[in-house]
Short mmCIF file of C-alpha atoms in Angstrom, two decimals:
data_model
loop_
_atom_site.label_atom_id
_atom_site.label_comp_id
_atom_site.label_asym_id
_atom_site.label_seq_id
_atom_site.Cartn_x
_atom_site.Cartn_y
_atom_site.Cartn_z
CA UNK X 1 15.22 -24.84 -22.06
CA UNK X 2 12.61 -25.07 -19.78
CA UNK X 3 8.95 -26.58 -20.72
CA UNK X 4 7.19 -23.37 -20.57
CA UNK X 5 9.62 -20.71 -23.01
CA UNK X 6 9.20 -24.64 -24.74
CA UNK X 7 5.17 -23.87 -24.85
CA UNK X 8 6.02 -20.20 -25.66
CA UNK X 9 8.03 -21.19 -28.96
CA UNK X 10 5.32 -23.25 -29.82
CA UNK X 11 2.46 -20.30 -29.19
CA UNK X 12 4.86 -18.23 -31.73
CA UNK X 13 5.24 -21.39 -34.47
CA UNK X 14 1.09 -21.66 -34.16
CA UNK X 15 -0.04 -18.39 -33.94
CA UNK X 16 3.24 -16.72 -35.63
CA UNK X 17 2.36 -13.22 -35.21
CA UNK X 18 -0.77 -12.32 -32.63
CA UNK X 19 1.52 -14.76 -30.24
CA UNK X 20 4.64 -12.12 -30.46
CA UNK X 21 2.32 -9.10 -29.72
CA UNK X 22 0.77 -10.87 -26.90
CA UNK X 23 4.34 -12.28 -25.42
CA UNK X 24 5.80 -8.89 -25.65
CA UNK X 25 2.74 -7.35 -24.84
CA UNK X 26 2.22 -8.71 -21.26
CA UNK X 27 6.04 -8.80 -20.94
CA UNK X 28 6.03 -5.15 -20.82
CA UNK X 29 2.91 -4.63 -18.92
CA UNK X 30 4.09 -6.75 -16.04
CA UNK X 31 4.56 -10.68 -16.19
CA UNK X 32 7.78 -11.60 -16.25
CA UNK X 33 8.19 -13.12 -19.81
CA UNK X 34 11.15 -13.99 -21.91
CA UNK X 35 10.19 -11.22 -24.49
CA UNK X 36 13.41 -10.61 -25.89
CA UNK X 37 14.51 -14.29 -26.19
CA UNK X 38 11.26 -14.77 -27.92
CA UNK X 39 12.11 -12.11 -30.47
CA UNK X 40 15.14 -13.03 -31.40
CA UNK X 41 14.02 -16.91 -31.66
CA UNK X 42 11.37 -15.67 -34.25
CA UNK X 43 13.99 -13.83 -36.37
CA UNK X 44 16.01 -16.94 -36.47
CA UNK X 45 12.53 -18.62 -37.55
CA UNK X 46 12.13 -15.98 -40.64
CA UNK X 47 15.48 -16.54 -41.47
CA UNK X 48 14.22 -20.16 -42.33
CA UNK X 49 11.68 -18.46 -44.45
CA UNK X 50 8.69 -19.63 -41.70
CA UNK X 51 7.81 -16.15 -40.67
CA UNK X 52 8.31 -12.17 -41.99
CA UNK X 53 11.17 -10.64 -40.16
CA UNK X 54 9.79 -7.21 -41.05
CA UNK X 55 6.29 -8.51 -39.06
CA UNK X 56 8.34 -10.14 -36.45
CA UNK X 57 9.47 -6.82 -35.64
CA UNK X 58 6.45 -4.62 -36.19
CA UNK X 59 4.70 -7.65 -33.85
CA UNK X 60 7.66 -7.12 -31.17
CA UNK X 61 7.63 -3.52 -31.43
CA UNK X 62 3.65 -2.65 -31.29
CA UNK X 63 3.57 -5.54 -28.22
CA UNK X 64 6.50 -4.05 -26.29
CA UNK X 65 5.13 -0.13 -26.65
CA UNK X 66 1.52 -1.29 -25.90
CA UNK X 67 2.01 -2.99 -23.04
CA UNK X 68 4.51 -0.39 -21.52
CA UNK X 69 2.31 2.62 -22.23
CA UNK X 70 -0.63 0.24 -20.89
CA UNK X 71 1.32 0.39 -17.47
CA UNK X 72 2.14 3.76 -17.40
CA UNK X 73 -1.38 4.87 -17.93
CA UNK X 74 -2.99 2.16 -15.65
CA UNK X 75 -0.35 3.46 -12.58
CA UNK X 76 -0.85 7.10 -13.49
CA UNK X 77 -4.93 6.66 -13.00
CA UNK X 78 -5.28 4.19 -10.55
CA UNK X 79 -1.46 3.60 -8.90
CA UNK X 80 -2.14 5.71 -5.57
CA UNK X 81 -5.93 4.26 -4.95
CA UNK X 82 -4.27 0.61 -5.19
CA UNK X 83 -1.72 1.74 -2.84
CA UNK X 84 -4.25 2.93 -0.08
CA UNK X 85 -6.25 0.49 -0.75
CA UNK X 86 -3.53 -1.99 -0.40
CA UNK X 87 -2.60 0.14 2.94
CA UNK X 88 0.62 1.53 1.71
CA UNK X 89 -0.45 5.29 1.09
CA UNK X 90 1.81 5.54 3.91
CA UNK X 91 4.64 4.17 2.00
CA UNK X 92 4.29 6.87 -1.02
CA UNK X 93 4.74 10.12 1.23
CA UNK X 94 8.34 8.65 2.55
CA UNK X 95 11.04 10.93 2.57
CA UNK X 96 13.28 8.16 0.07
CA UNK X 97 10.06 7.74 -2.36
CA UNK X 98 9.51 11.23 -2.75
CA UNK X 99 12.89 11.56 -3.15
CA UNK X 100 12.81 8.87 -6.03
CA UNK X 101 10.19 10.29 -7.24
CA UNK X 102 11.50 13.68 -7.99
CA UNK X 103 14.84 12.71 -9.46
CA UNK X 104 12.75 10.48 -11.50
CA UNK X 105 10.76 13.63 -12.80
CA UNK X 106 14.28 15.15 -13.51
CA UNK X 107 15.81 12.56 -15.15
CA UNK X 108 12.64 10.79 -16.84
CA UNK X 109 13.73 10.60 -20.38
CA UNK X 110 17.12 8.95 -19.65
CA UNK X 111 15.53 6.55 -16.93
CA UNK X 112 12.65 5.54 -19.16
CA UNK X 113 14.92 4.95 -21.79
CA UNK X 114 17.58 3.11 -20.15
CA UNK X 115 15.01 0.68 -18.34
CA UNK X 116 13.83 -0.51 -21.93
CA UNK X 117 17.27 -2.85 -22.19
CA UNK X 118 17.02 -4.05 -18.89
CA UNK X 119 13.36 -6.08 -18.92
CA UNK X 120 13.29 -6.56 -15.24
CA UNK X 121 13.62 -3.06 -14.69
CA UNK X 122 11.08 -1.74 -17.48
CA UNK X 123 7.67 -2.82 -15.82
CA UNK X 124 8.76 -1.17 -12.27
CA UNK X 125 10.03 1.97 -14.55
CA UNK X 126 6.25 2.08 -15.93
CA UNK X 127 4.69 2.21 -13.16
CA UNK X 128 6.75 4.52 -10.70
CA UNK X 129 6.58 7.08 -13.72
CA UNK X 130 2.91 6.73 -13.65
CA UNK X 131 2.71 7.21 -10.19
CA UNK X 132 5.32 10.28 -10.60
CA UNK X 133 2.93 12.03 -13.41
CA UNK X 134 6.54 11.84 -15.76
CA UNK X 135 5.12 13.99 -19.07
CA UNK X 136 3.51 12.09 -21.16
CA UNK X 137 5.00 13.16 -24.29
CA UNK X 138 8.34 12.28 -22.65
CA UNK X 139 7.37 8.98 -21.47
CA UNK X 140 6.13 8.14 -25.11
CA UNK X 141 9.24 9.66 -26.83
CA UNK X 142 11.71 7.65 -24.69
CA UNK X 143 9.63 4.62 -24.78
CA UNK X 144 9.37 4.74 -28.72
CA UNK X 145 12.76 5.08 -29.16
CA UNK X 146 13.88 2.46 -26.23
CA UNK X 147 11.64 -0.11 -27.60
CA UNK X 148 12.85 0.54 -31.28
CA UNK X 149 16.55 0.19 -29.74
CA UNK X 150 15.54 -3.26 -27.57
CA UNK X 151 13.57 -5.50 -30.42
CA UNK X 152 16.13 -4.19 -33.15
CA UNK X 153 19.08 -5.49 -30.97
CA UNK X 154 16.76 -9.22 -30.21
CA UNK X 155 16.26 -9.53 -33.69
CA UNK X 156 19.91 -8.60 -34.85
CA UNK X 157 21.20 -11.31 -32.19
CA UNK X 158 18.62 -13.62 -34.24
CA UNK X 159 19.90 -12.92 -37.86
CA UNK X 160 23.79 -12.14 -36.86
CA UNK X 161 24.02 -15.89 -34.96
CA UNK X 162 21.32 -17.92 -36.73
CA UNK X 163 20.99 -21.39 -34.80
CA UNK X 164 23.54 -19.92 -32.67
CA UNK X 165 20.84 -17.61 -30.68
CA UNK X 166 20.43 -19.95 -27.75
CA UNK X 167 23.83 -19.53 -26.65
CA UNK X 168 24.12 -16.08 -27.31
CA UNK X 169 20.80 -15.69 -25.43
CA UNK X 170 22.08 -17.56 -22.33
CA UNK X 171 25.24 -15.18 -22.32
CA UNK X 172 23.28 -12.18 -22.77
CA UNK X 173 21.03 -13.09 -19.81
CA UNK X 174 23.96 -13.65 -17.91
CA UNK X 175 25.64 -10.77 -18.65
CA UNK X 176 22.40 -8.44 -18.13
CA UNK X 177 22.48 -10.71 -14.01
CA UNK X 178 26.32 -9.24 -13.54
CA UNK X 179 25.16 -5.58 -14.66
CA UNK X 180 22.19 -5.35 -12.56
CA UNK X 181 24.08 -6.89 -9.44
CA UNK X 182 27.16 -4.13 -10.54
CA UNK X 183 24.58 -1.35 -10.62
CA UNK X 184 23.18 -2.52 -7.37
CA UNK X 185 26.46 -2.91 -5.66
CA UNK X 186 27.73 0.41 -6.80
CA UNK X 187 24.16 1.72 -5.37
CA UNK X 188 24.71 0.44 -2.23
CA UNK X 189 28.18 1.96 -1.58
CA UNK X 190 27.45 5.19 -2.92
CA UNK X 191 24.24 5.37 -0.37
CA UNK X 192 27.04 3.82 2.16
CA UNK X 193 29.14 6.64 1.71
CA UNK X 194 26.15 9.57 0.96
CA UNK X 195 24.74 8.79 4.47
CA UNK X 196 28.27 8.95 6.45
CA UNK X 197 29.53 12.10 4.53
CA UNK X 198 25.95 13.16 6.10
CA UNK X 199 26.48 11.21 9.65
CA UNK X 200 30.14 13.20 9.49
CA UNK X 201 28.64 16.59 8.37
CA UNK X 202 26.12 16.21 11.32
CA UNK X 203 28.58 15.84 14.04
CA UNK X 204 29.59 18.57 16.04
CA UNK X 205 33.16 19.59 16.08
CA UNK X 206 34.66 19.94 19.32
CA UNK R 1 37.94 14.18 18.39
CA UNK R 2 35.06 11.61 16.77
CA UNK R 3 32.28 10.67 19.21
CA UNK R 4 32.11 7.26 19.80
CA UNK R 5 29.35 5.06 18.02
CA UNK R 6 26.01 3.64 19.42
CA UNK R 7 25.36 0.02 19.33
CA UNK R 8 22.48 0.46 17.01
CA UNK R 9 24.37 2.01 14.57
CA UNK R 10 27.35 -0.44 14.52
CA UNK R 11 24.50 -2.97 13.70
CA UNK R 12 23.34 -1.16 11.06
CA UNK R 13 26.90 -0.93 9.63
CA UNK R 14 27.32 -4.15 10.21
CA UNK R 15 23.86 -4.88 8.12
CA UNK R 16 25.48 -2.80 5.38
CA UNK R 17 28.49 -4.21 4.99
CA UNK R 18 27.15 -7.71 5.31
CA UNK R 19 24.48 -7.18 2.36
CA UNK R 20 27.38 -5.69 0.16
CA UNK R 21 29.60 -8.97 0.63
CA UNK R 22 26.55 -10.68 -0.16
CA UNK R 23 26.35 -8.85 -3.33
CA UNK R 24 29.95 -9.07 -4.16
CA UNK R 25 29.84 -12.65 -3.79
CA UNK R 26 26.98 -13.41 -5.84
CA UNK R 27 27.87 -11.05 -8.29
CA UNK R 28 31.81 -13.19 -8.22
CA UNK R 29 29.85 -16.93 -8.95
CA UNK R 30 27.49 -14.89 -11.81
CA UNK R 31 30.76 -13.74 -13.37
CA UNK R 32 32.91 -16.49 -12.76
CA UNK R 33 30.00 -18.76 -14.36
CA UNK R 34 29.66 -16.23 -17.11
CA UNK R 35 32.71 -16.71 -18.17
CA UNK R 36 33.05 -20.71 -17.82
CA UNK R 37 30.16 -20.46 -20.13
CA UNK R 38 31.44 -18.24 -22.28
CA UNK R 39 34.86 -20.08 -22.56
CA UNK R 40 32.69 -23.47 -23.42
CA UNK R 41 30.91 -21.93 -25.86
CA UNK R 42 33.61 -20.04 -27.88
CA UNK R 43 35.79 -23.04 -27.68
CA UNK R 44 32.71 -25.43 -29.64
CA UNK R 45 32.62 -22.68 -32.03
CA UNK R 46 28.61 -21.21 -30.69
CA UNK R 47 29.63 -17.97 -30.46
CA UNK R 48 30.85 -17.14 -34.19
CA UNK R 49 28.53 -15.06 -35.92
CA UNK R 50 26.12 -17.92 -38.26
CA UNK R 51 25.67 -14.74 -41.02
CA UNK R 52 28.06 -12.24 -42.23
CA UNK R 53 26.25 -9.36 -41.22
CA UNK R 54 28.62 -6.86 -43.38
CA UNK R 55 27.36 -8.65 -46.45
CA UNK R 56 24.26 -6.38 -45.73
CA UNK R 57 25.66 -3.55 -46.81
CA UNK R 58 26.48 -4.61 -50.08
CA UNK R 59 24.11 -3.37 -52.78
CA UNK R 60 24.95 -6.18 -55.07
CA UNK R 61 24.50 -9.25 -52.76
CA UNK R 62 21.57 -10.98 -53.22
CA UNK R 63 19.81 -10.52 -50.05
CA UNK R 64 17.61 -14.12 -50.56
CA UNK R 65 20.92 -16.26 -50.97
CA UNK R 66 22.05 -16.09 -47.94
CA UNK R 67 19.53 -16.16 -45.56
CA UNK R 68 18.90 -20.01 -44.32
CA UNK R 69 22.78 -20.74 -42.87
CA UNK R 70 22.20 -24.42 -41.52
CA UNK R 71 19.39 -26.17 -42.99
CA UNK R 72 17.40 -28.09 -40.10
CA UNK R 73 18.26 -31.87 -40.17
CA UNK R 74 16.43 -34.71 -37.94
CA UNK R 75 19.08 -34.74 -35.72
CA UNK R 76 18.02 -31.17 -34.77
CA UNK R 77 14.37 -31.77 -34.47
CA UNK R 78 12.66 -30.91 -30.31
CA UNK R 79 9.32 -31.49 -28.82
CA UNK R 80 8.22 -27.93 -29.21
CA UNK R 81 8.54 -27.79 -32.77
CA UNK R 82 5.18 -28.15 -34.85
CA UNK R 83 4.52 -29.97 -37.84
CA UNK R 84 3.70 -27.57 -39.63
CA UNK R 85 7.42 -25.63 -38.87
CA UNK R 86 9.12 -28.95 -39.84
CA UNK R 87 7.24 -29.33 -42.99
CA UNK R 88 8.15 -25.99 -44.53
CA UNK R 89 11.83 -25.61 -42.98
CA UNK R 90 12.42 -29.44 -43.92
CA UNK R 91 10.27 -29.40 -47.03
CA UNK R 92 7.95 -32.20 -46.79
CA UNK R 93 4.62 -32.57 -48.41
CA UNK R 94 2.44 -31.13 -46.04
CA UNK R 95 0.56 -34.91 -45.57
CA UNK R 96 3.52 -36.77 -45.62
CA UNK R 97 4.44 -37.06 -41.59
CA UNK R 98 0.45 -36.92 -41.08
CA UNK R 99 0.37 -40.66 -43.02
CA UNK R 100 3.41 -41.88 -42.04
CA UNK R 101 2.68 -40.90 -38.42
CA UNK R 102 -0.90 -41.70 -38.60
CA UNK R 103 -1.50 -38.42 -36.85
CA UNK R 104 -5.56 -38.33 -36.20
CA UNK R 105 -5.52 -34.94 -34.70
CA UNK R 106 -6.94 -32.02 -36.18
CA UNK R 107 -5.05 -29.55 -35.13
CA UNK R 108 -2.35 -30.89 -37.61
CA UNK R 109 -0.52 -29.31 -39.10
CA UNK R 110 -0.52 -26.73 -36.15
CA UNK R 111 0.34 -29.34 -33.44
CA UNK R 112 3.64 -29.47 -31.87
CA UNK R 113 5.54 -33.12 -31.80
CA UNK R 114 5.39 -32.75 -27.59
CA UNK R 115 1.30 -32.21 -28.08
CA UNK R 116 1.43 -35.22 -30.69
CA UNK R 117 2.80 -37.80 -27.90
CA UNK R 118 0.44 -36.46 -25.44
CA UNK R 119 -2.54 -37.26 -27.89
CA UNK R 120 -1.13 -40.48 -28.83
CA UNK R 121 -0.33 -41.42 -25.43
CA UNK R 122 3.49 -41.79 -26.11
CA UNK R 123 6.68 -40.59 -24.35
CA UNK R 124 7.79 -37.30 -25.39
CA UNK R 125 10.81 -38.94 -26.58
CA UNK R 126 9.51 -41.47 -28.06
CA UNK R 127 7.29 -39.38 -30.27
CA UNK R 128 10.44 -37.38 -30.75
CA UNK R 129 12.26 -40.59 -32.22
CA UNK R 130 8.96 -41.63 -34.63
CA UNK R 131 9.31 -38.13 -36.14
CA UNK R 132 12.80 -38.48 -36.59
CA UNK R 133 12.72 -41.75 -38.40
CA UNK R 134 9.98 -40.46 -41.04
CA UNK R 135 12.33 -37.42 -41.89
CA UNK R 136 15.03 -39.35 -42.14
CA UNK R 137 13.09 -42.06 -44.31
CA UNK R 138 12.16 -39.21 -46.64
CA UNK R 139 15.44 -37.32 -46.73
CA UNK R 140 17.18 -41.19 -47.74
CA UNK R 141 14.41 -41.72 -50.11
CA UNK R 142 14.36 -38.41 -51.80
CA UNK R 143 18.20 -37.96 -52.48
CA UNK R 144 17.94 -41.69 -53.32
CA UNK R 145 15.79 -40.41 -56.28
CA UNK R 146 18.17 -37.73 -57.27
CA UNK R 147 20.53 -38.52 -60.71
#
């Protein structure tokens, strides 16, 4: 366990509560905090009577919508002037972005709600649907039920295993490290094969 | 008949198929460690669920009884825990480490035992031990006091 998830615990023993909101919070917003593990470490903590599971979630649940829809908004207003001031205006009108961005638009409910178990993928998923104008109502539906799915699972792990939540926490983080490298392999060969069905298509026949 | 392929291109191939081994092999160690860990931890017994979730669903279970599975010992005491966590899950009277301890600080009970040794200018671990001692020296004391 490293020394700072170490000072994190400690924020959550302290200031019980607030600390959970702001974990999860600025977890979803962008920083790259260990908001589930946190979670389900509190429920183990009001299993030992210390805190209110029922708050732990509400905490976890307010925190992780918050911050998300904080994103979202913050990208949708002011994403494109940070990219041209950052000099990558460019970037947005590529062919592959707008393409992105489109099948985002199509797909937005399923994307945004898929990206709220993967927490490396959430913050990114916030802000490219705020940059895509995704509905807002759609956004806000998915996210609801995404983040009512995510900090119900981290505090189930937390009652289900008890003490036991450190392991299972390890395993989950290495299992969520083989499904994002599986997703990103299989992304890589389909755009393999995409572009030389194209390359073949393209050819004249002689 | 295919045409034949530029240079450029076969690079680019190349690039691909070089970044997807990369993957694959990364993605091999992750799996293969996965699983070692996995293994280790399902042999010492980590993995079995610590509450029998079904019991849930059962009107007439008392809901309070089971809750706390594995009471927190001294043994299982860390640095990040506070005082005021080890007090209520290892029911102490709230002054008793502050006395024993001679903790000046006053931030107890809200003061984690890594914060303590900092404050008292002690090694993390030795704090640790301190703490452990004055459970233990209560938990001996108070079942010695029990009929």
């Amino acid at each position: 366990m490293d020394l700072f998830f170490q000072s994190l615990l400690t924020a959550v023993l302290v200031y019980k509560y607030v600390a959970i909101f702001l974990i999860t919070f600025f977890g979803a917003l962008a920083l790259p905090l260990p908001t589930n593990t946190i979670i389900t470490a509190s429920s183990f903590f009001s299993l030992q009577g210390y805190l209110d599971l029922r708050l732990v979630f509400l905490a976890g649940f307010l925190g992780n919508i918050l911050g998300d829809l904080a994103g979202f908004f913050l990208a949708r207003k002011y994403g494109k002037v940070l990219f041209s001031r950052l000099g990558l205006k460019h970037s947005l009108s590529l062919p592959s972005i707008v393409d992105a961005e489109t099948k985002l638009r199509r797909h937005s409910f399923s994307t945004v709600l898929v990206s709220r178990f993967v927490s490396i993928a959430s913050p990114m998923v916030n802000i490219f649907a705020g940059i895509a104008h995704v509905p807002i109502h759609l956004f806000s539906l998915a996210e609801i039920l995404g983040a009512f799915g995510e900090v119900g699972i981290a505090c189930a792990v937390g009652v289900v295993f008890g003490d036991n939540w450190q392991y299972i926490e390890t395993l989950l983080q290495n299992a969520t490290d083989v499904f994002i490298l599986t997703l990103a392999l299989l992304a890589l060969i389909l755009w393999r094969k995409k572009k030389h069905a194209q390359k073949q298509s393209k050819k004249p026949s002689i | 008949m295919s045409l034949p392929s530029s240079p450029s291109l076969k690079n680019v191939n190349r690039l691909r198929i070089a970044l997807i081994v990369v993957v694959l092999l990364v993605l091999s160690v992750l799996a293969y460690q996965s699983w070692k860990i996995f293994r280790r931890y399902a042999r010492n017994g980590n993995l079995a669920p610590r509450y029998p979730f079904h019991r849930f669903l059962n009107p007439h279970e008392d809901f309070q009884h089971l809750l706390p599975i594995t009471p927190p010992t001294a043994d299982t005491l860390k640095p990040w825990m506070t005082f005021d966590y080890l007090n209520r899950t290892l029911h102490l009277p709230s002054v008793y480490l502050q006395s024993t301890l001679s903790i000046q600080n006053s931030s107890y009970p809200n003061l984690s035992i890594k914060r303590y040794a900092l404050t008292s200018h002690l090694n993390t671990d030795e704090a640790l031990l301190r703490v452990q001692s004055a459970v233990r020296a209560y938990t001996s004391s108070s079942t010695k006091q029990l009929p």
